[in-house]
PDB file of C-alpha atoms in Angstrom:
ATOM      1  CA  UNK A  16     -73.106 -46.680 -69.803  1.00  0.00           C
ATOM      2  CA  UNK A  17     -69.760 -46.244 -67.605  1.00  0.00           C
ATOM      3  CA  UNK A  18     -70.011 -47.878 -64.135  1.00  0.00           C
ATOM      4  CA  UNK A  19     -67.107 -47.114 -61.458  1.00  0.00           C
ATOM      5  CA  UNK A  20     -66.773 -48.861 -58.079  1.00  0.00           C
ATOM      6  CA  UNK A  21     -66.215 -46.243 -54.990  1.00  0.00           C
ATOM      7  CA  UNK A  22     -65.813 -46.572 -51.537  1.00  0.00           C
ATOM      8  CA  UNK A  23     -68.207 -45.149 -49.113  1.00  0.00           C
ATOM      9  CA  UNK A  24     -67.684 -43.334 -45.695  1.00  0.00           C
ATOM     10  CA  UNK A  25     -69.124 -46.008 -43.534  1.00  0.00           C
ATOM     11  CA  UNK A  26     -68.142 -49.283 -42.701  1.00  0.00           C
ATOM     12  CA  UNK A  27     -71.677 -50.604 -42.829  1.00  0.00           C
ATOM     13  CA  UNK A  28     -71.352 -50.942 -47.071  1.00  0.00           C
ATOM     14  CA  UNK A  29     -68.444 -52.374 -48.923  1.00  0.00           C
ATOM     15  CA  UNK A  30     -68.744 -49.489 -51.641  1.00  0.00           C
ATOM     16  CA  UNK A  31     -70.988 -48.415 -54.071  1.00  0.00           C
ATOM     17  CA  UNK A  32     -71.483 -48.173 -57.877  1.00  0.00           C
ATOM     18  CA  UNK A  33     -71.274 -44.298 -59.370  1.00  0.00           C
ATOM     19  CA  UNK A  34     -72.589 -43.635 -62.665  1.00  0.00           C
ATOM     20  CA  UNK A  35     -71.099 -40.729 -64.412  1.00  0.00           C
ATOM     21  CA  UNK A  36     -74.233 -40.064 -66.164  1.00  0.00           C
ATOM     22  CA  UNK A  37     -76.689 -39.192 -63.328  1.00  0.00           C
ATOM     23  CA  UNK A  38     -77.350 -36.084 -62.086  1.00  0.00           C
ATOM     24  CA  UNK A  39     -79.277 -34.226 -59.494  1.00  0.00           C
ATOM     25  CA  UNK A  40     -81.124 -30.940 -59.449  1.00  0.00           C
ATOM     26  CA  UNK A  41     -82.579 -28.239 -57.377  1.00  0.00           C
ATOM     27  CA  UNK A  42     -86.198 -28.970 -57.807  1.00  0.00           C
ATOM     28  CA  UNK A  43     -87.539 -25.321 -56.913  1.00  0.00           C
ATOM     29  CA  UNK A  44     -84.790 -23.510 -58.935  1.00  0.00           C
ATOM     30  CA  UNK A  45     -86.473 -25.877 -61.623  1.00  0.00           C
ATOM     31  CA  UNK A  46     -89.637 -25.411 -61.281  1.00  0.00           C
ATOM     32  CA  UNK A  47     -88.909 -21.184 -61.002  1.00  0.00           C
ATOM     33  CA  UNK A  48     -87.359 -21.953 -64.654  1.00  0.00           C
ATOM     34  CA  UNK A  49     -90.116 -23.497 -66.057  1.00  0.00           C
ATOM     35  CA  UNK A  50     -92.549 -21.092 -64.650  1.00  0.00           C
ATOM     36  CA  UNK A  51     -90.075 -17.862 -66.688  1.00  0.00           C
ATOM     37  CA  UNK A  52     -90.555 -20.343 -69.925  1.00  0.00           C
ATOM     38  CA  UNK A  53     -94.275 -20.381 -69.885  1.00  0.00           C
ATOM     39  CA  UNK A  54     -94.839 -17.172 -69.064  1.00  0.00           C
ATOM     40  CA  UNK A  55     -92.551 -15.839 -71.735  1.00  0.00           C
ATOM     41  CA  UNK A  56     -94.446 -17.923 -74.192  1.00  0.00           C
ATOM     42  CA  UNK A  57     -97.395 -16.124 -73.319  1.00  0.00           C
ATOM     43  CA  UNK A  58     -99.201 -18.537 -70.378  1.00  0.00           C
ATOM     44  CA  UNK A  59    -101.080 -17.133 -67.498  1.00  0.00           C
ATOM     45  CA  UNK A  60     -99.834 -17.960 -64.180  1.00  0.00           C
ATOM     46  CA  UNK A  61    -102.363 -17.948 -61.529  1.00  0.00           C
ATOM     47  CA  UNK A  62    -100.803 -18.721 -57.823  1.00  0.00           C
ATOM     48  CA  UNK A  63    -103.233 -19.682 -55.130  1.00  0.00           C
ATOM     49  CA  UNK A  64    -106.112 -20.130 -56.591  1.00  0.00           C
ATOM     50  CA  UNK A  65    -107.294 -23.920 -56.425  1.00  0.00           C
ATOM     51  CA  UNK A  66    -109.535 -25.163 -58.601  1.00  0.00           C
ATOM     52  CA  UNK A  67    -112.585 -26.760 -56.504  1.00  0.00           C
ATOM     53  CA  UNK A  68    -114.715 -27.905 -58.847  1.00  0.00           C
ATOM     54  CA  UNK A  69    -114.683 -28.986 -62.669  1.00  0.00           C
ATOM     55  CA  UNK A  70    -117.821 -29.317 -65.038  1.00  0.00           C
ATOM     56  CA  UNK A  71    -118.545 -30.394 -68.396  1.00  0.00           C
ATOM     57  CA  UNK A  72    -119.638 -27.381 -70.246  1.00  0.00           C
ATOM     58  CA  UNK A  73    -120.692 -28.032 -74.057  1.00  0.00           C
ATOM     59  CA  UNK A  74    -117.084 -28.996 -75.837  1.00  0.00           C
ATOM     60  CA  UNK A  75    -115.248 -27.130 -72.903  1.00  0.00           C
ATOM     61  CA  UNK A  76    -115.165 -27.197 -68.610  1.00  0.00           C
ATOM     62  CA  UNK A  77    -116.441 -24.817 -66.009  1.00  0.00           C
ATOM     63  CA  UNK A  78    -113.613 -24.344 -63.372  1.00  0.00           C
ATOM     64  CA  UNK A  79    -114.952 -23.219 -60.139  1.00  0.00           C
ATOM     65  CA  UNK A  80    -112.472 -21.036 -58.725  1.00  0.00           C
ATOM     66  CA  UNK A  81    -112.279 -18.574 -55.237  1.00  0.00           C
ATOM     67  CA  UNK A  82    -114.815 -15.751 -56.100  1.00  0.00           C
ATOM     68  CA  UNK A  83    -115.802 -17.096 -59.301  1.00  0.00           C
ATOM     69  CA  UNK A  84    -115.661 -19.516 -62.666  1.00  0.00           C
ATOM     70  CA  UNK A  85    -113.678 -19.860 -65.727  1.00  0.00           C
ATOM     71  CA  UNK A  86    -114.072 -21.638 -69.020  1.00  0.00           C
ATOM     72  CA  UNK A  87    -111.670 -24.149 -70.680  1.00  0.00           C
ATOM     73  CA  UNK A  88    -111.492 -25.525 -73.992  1.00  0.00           C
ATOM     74  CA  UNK A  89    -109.270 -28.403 -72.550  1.00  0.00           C
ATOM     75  CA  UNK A  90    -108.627 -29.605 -68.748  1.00  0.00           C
ATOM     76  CA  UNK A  91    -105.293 -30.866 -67.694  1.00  0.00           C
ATOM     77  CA  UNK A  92    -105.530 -32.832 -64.321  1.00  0.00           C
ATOM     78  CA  UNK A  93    -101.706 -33.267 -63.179  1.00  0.00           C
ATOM     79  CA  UNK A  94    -102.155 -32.646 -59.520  1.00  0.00           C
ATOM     80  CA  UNK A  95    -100.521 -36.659 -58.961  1.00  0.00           C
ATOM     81  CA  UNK A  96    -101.310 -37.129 -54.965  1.00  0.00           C
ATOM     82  CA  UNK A  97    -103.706 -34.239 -54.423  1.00  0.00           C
ATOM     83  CA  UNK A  98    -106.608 -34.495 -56.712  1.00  0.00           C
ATOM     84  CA  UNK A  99    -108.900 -33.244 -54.577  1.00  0.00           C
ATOM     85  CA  UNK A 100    -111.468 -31.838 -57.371  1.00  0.00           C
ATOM     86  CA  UNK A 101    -115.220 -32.457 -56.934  1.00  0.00           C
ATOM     87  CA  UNK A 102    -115.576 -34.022 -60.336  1.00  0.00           C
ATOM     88  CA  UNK A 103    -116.863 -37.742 -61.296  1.00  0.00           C
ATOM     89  CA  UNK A 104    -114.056 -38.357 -63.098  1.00  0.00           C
ATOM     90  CA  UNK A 105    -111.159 -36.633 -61.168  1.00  0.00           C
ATOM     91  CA  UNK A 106    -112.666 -39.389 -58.110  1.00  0.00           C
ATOM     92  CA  UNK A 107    -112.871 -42.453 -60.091  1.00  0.00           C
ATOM     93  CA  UNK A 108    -108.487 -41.482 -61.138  1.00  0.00           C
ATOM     94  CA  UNK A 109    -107.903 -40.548 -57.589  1.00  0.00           C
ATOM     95  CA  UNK A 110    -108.912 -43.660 -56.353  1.00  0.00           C
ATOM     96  CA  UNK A 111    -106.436 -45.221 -58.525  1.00  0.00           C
ATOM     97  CA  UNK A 112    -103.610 -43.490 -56.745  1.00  0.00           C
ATOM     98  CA  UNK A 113    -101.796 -44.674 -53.169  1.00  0.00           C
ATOM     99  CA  UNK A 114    -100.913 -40.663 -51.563  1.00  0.00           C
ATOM    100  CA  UNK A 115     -97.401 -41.915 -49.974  1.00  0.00           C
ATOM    101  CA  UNK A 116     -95.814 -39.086 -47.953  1.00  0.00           C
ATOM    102  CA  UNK A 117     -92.348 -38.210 -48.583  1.00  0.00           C
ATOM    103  CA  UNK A 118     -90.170 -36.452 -46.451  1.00  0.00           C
ATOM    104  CA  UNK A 119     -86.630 -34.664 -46.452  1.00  0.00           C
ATOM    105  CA  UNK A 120     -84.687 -32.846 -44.158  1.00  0.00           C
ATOM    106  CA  UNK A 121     -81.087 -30.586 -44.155  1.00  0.00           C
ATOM    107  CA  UNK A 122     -78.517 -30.816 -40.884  1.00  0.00           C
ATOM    108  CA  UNK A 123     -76.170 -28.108 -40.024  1.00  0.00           C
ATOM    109  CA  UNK A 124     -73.238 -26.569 -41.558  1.00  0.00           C
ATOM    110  CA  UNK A 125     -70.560 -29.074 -41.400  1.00  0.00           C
ATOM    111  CA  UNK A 126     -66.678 -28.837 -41.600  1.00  0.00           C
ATOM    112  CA  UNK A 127     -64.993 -29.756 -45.163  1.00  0.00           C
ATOM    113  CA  UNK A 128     -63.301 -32.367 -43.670  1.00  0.00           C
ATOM    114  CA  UNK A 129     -66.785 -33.990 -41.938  1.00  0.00           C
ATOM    115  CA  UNK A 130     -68.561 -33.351 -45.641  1.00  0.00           C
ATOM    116  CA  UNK A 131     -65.236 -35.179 -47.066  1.00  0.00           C
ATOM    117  CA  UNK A 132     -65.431 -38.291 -44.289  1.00  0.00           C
ATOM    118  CA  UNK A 133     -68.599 -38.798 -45.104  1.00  0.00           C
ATOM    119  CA  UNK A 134     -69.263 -38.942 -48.770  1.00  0.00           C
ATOM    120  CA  UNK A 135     -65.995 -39.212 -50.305  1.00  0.00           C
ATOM    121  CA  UNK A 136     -67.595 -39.370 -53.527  1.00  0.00           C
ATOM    122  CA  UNK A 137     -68.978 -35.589 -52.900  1.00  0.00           C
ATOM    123  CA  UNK A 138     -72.080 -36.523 -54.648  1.00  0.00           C
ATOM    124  CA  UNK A 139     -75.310 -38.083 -53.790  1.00  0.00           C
ATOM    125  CA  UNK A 140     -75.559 -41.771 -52.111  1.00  0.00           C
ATOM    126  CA  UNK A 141     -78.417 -44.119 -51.989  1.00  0.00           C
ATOM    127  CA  UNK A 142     -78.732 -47.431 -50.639  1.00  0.00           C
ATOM    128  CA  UNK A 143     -81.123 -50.536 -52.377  1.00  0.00           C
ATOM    129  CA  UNK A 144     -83.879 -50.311 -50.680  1.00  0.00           C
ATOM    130  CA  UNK A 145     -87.492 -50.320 -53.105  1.00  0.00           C
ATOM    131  CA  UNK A 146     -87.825 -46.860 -51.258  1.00  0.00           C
ATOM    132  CA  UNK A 147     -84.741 -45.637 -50.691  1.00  0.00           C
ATOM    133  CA  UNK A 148     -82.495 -43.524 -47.743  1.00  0.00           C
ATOM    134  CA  UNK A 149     -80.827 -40.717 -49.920  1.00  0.00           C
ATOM    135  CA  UNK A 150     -77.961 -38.867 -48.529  1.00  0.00           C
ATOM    136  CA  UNK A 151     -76.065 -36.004 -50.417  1.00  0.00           C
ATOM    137  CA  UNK A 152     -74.427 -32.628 -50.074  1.00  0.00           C
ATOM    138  CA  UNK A 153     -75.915 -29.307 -50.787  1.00  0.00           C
ATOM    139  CA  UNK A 154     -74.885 -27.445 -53.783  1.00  0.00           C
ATOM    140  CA  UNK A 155     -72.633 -25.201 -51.564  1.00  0.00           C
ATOM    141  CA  UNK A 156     -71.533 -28.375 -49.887  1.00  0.00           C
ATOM    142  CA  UNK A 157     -71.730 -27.165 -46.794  1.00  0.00           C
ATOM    143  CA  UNK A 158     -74.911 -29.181 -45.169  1.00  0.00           C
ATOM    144  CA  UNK A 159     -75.929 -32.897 -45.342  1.00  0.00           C
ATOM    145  CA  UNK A 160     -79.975 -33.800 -47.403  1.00  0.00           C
ATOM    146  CA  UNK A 161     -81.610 -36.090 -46.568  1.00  0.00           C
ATOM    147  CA  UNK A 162     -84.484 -38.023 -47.230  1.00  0.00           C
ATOM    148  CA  UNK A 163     -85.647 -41.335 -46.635  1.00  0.00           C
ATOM    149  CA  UNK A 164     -88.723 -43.237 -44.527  1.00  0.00           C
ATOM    150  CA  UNK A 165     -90.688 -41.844 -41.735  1.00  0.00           C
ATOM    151  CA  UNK A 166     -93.561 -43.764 -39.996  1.00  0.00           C
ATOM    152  CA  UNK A 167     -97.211 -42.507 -40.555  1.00  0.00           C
ATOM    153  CA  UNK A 168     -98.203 -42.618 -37.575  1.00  0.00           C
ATOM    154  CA  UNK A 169     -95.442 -40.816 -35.654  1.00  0.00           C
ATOM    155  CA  UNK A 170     -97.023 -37.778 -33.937  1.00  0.00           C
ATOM    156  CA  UNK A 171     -94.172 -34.286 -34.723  1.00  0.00           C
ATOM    157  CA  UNK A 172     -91.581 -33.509 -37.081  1.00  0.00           C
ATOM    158  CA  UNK A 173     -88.838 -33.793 -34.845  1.00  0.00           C
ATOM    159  CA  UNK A 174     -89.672 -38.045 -34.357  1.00  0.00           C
ATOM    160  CA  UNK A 175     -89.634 -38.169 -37.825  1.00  0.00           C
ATOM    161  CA  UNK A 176     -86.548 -36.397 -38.817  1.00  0.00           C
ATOM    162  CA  UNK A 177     -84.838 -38.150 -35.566  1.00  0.00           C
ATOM    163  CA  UNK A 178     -85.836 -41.604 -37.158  1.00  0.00           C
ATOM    164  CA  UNK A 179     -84.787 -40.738 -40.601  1.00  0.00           C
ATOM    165  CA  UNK A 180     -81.091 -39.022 -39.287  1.00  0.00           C
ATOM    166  CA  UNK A 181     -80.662 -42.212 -37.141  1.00  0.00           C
ATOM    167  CA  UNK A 182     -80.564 -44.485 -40.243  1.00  0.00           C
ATOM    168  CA  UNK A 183     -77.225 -42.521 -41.345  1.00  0.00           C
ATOM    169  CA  UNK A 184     -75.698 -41.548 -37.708  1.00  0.00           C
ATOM    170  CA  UNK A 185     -75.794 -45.032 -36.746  1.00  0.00           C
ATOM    171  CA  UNK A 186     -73.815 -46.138 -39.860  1.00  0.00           C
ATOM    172  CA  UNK A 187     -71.926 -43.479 -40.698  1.00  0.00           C
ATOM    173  CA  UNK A 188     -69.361 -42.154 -37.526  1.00  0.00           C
ATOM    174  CA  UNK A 189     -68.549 -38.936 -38.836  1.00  0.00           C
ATOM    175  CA  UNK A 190     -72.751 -37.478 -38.561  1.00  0.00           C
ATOM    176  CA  UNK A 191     -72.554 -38.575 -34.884  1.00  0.00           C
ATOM    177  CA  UNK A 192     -72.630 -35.186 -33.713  1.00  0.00           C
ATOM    178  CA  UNK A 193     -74.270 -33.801 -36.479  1.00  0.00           C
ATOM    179  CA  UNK A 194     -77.960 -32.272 -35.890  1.00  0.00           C
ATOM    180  CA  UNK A 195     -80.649 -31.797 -38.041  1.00  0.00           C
ATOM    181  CA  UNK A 196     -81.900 -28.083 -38.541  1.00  0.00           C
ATOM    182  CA  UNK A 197     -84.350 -28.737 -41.543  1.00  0.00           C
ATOM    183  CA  UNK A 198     -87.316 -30.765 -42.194  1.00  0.00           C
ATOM    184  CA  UNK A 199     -90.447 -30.877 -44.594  1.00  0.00           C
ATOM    185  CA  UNK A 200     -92.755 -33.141 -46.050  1.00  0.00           C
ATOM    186  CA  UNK A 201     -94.746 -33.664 -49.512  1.00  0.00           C
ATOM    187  CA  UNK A 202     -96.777 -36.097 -50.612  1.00  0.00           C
ATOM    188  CA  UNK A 203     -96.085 -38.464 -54.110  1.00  0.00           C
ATOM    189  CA  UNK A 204     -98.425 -41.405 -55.692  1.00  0.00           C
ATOM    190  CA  UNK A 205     -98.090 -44.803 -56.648  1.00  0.00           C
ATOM    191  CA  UNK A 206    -100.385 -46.960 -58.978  1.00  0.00           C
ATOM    192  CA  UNK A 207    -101.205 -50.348 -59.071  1.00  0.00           C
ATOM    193  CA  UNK A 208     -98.432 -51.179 -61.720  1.00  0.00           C
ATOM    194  CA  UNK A 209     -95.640 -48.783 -60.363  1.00  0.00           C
ATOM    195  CA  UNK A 210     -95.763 -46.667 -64.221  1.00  0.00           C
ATOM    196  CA  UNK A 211     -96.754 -43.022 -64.801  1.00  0.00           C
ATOM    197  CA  UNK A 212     -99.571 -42.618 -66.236  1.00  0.00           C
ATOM    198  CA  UNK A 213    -101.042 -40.128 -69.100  1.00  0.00           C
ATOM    199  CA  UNK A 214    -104.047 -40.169 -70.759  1.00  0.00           C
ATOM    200  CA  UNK A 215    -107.914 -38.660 -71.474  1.00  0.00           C
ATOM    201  CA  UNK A 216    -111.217 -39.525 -70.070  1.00  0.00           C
ATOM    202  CA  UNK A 217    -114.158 -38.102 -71.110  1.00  0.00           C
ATOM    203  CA  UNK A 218    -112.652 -34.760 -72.139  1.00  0.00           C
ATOM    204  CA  UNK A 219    -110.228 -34.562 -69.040  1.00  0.00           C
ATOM    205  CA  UNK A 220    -106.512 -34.786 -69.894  1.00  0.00           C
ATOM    206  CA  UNK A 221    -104.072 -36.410 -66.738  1.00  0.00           C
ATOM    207  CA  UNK A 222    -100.837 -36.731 -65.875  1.00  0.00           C
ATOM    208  CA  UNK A 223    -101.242 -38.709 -62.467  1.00  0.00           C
ATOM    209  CA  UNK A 224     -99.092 -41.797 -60.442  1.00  0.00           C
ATOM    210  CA  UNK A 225     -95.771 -40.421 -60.853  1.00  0.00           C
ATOM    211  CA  UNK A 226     -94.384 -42.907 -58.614  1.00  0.00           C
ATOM    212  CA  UNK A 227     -91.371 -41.022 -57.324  1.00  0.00           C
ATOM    213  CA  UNK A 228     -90.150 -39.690 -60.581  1.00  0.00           C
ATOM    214  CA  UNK A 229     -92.644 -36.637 -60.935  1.00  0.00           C
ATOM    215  CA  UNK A 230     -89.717 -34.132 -61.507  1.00  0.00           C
ATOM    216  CA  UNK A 231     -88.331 -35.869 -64.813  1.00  0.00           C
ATOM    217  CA  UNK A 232     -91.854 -37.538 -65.461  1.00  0.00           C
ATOM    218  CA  UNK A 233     -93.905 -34.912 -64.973  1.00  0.00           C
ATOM    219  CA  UNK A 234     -91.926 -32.339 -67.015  1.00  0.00           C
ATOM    220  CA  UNK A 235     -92.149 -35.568 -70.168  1.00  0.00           C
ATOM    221  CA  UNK A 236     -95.449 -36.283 -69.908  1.00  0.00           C
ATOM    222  CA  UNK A 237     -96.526 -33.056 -69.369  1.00  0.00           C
ATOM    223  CA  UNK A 238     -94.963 -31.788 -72.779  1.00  0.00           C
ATOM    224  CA  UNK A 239     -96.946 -34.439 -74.288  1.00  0.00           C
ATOM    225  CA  UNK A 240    -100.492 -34.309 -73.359  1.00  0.00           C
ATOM    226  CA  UNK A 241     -99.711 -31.122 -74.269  1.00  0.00           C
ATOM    227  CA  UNK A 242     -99.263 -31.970 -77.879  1.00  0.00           C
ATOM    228  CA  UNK A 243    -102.574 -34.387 -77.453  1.00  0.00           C
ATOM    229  CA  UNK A 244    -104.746 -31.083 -76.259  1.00  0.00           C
ATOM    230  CA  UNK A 245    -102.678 -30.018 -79.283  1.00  0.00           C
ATOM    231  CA  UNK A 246    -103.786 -32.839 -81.817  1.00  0.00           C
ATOM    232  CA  UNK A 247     -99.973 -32.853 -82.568  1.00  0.00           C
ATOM    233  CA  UNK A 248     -98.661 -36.461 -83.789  1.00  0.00           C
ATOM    234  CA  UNK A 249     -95.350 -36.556 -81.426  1.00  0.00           C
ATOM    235  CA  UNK A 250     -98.345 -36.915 -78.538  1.00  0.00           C
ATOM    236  CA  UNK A 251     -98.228 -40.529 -78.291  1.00  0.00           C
ATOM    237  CA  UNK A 252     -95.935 -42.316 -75.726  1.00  0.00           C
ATOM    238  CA  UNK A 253     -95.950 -45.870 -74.209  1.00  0.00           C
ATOM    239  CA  UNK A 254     -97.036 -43.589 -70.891  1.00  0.00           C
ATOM    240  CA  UNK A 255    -100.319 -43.392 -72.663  1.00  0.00           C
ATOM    241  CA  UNK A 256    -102.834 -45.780 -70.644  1.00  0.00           C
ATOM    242  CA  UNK A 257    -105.857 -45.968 -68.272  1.00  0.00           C
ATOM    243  CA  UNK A 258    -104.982 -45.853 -64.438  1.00  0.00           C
ATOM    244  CA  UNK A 259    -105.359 -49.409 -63.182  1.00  0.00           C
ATOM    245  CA  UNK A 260    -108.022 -50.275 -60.471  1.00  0.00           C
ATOM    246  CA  UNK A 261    -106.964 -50.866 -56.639  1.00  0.00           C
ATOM    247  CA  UNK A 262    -108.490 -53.239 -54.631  1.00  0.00           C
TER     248      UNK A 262
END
């Protein structure tokens, strides 16, 4: 596990620590790829149509959809910070879960030699924060993302993307001039001992509290309470656990 010291664009840090091994994706490219996957093995894809309601039926589920019901032999609940599903015991894991919104935003082309000033490493930079500012290039390495805190209670988009930008113009000169064009917002969940979570509860499957790491966790755990709906023996995992109470 290879470690190198670089030097960042900003006199605010000394440097930073790279490691060779990590990597970054394009969440939505991902998630377009594992959509083709599943339904080339065969799943159904049904796009906005959200599941209100979910009822023990026999040794199966009623899902009350728009316009109508289906049946399910087995229920997978991995909808992390928005659970919203009139069910007892969809309510009693939501309220295990802390909703924390998360929020990104992309500036404006920049020159090569502004992209270059500011992360020399042309790569992604973080600072040590528990939840951290994130700055990297985009994969034509032409724009700045970012993502990083916003305050609740701050009333537009453009506050919050000002705030956010701020941290990085402020301590980096070269984005002094540089202006935001992008910004969106998502929500991700936390549990009461910071782990993902899978598990089953009274015939309800979950993948749930993610805490930040839903696009490698999520895909993991997913692929194994899909072997437990399965009965498969690869389906245990330390993951495997009730949700902790909150107070």
């Amino acid at each position: 596990f290879r470690r190198v010291l670089f030097r960042s664009g900003s006199d605010a840090f000394f440097g930073g620590i790279r490691v060779p091994q990590s990597a970054t994706l394009q969440p939505a490219l991902f998630h377009r790829g594992l959509a083709r996957g599943a339904a080339g093995a065969g799943a159904l894809l049904i796009e906005n149509t959200p599941v209100s309601a979910v009822v023990r039926s026999g040794r199966g589920h009623v899902l009350t959809i728009p316009g109508g019901t289906l049946r399910a032999d087995a229920v997978i609940l991995a909808t992390n910070a928005d659970a919203g599903i009139d069910n007892p015991v969809v309510e009693r894991l939501r309220r295990r879960l802390i909703p924390i919104p998360a929020f990104a935003l992309v500036t404006e082309k920049v020159s090569a030699e502004v992209m270059r000033e500011a992360l020399p490493i042309n790569g992604p930079v973080s600072d040590t924060y528990k939840i951290v500012n994130y700055i990297a290039p985009t994969p034509d390495g032409e724009r700045f993302i970012v993502s990083a805190r916003a305050g609740r209670k701050d009333s537009d988009a453009r506050t919050k993307a000002g705030r956010m930008f701020e941290y990085f113009r402020t301590r980096f000169e070269a984005l002094r001039q540089v202006r935001v064009e992008y910004f969106w917002s998502g929500r991700f969940a936390l549990t009461a001992d910071w782990i993902p979570h899978m598990g089953a509860h009274e015939g309800l499957y979950y993948v749930m509290g993610c805490c930040g790491t839903g696009t490698t966790m999520a895909t993991y755990l997913g692929h194994k309470v899909a072997q437990s709906v399965l009965g498969n023996s690869e389906a245990r995992s330390v993951f495997e656990r009730p949700l902790p109470k909150l107070p």
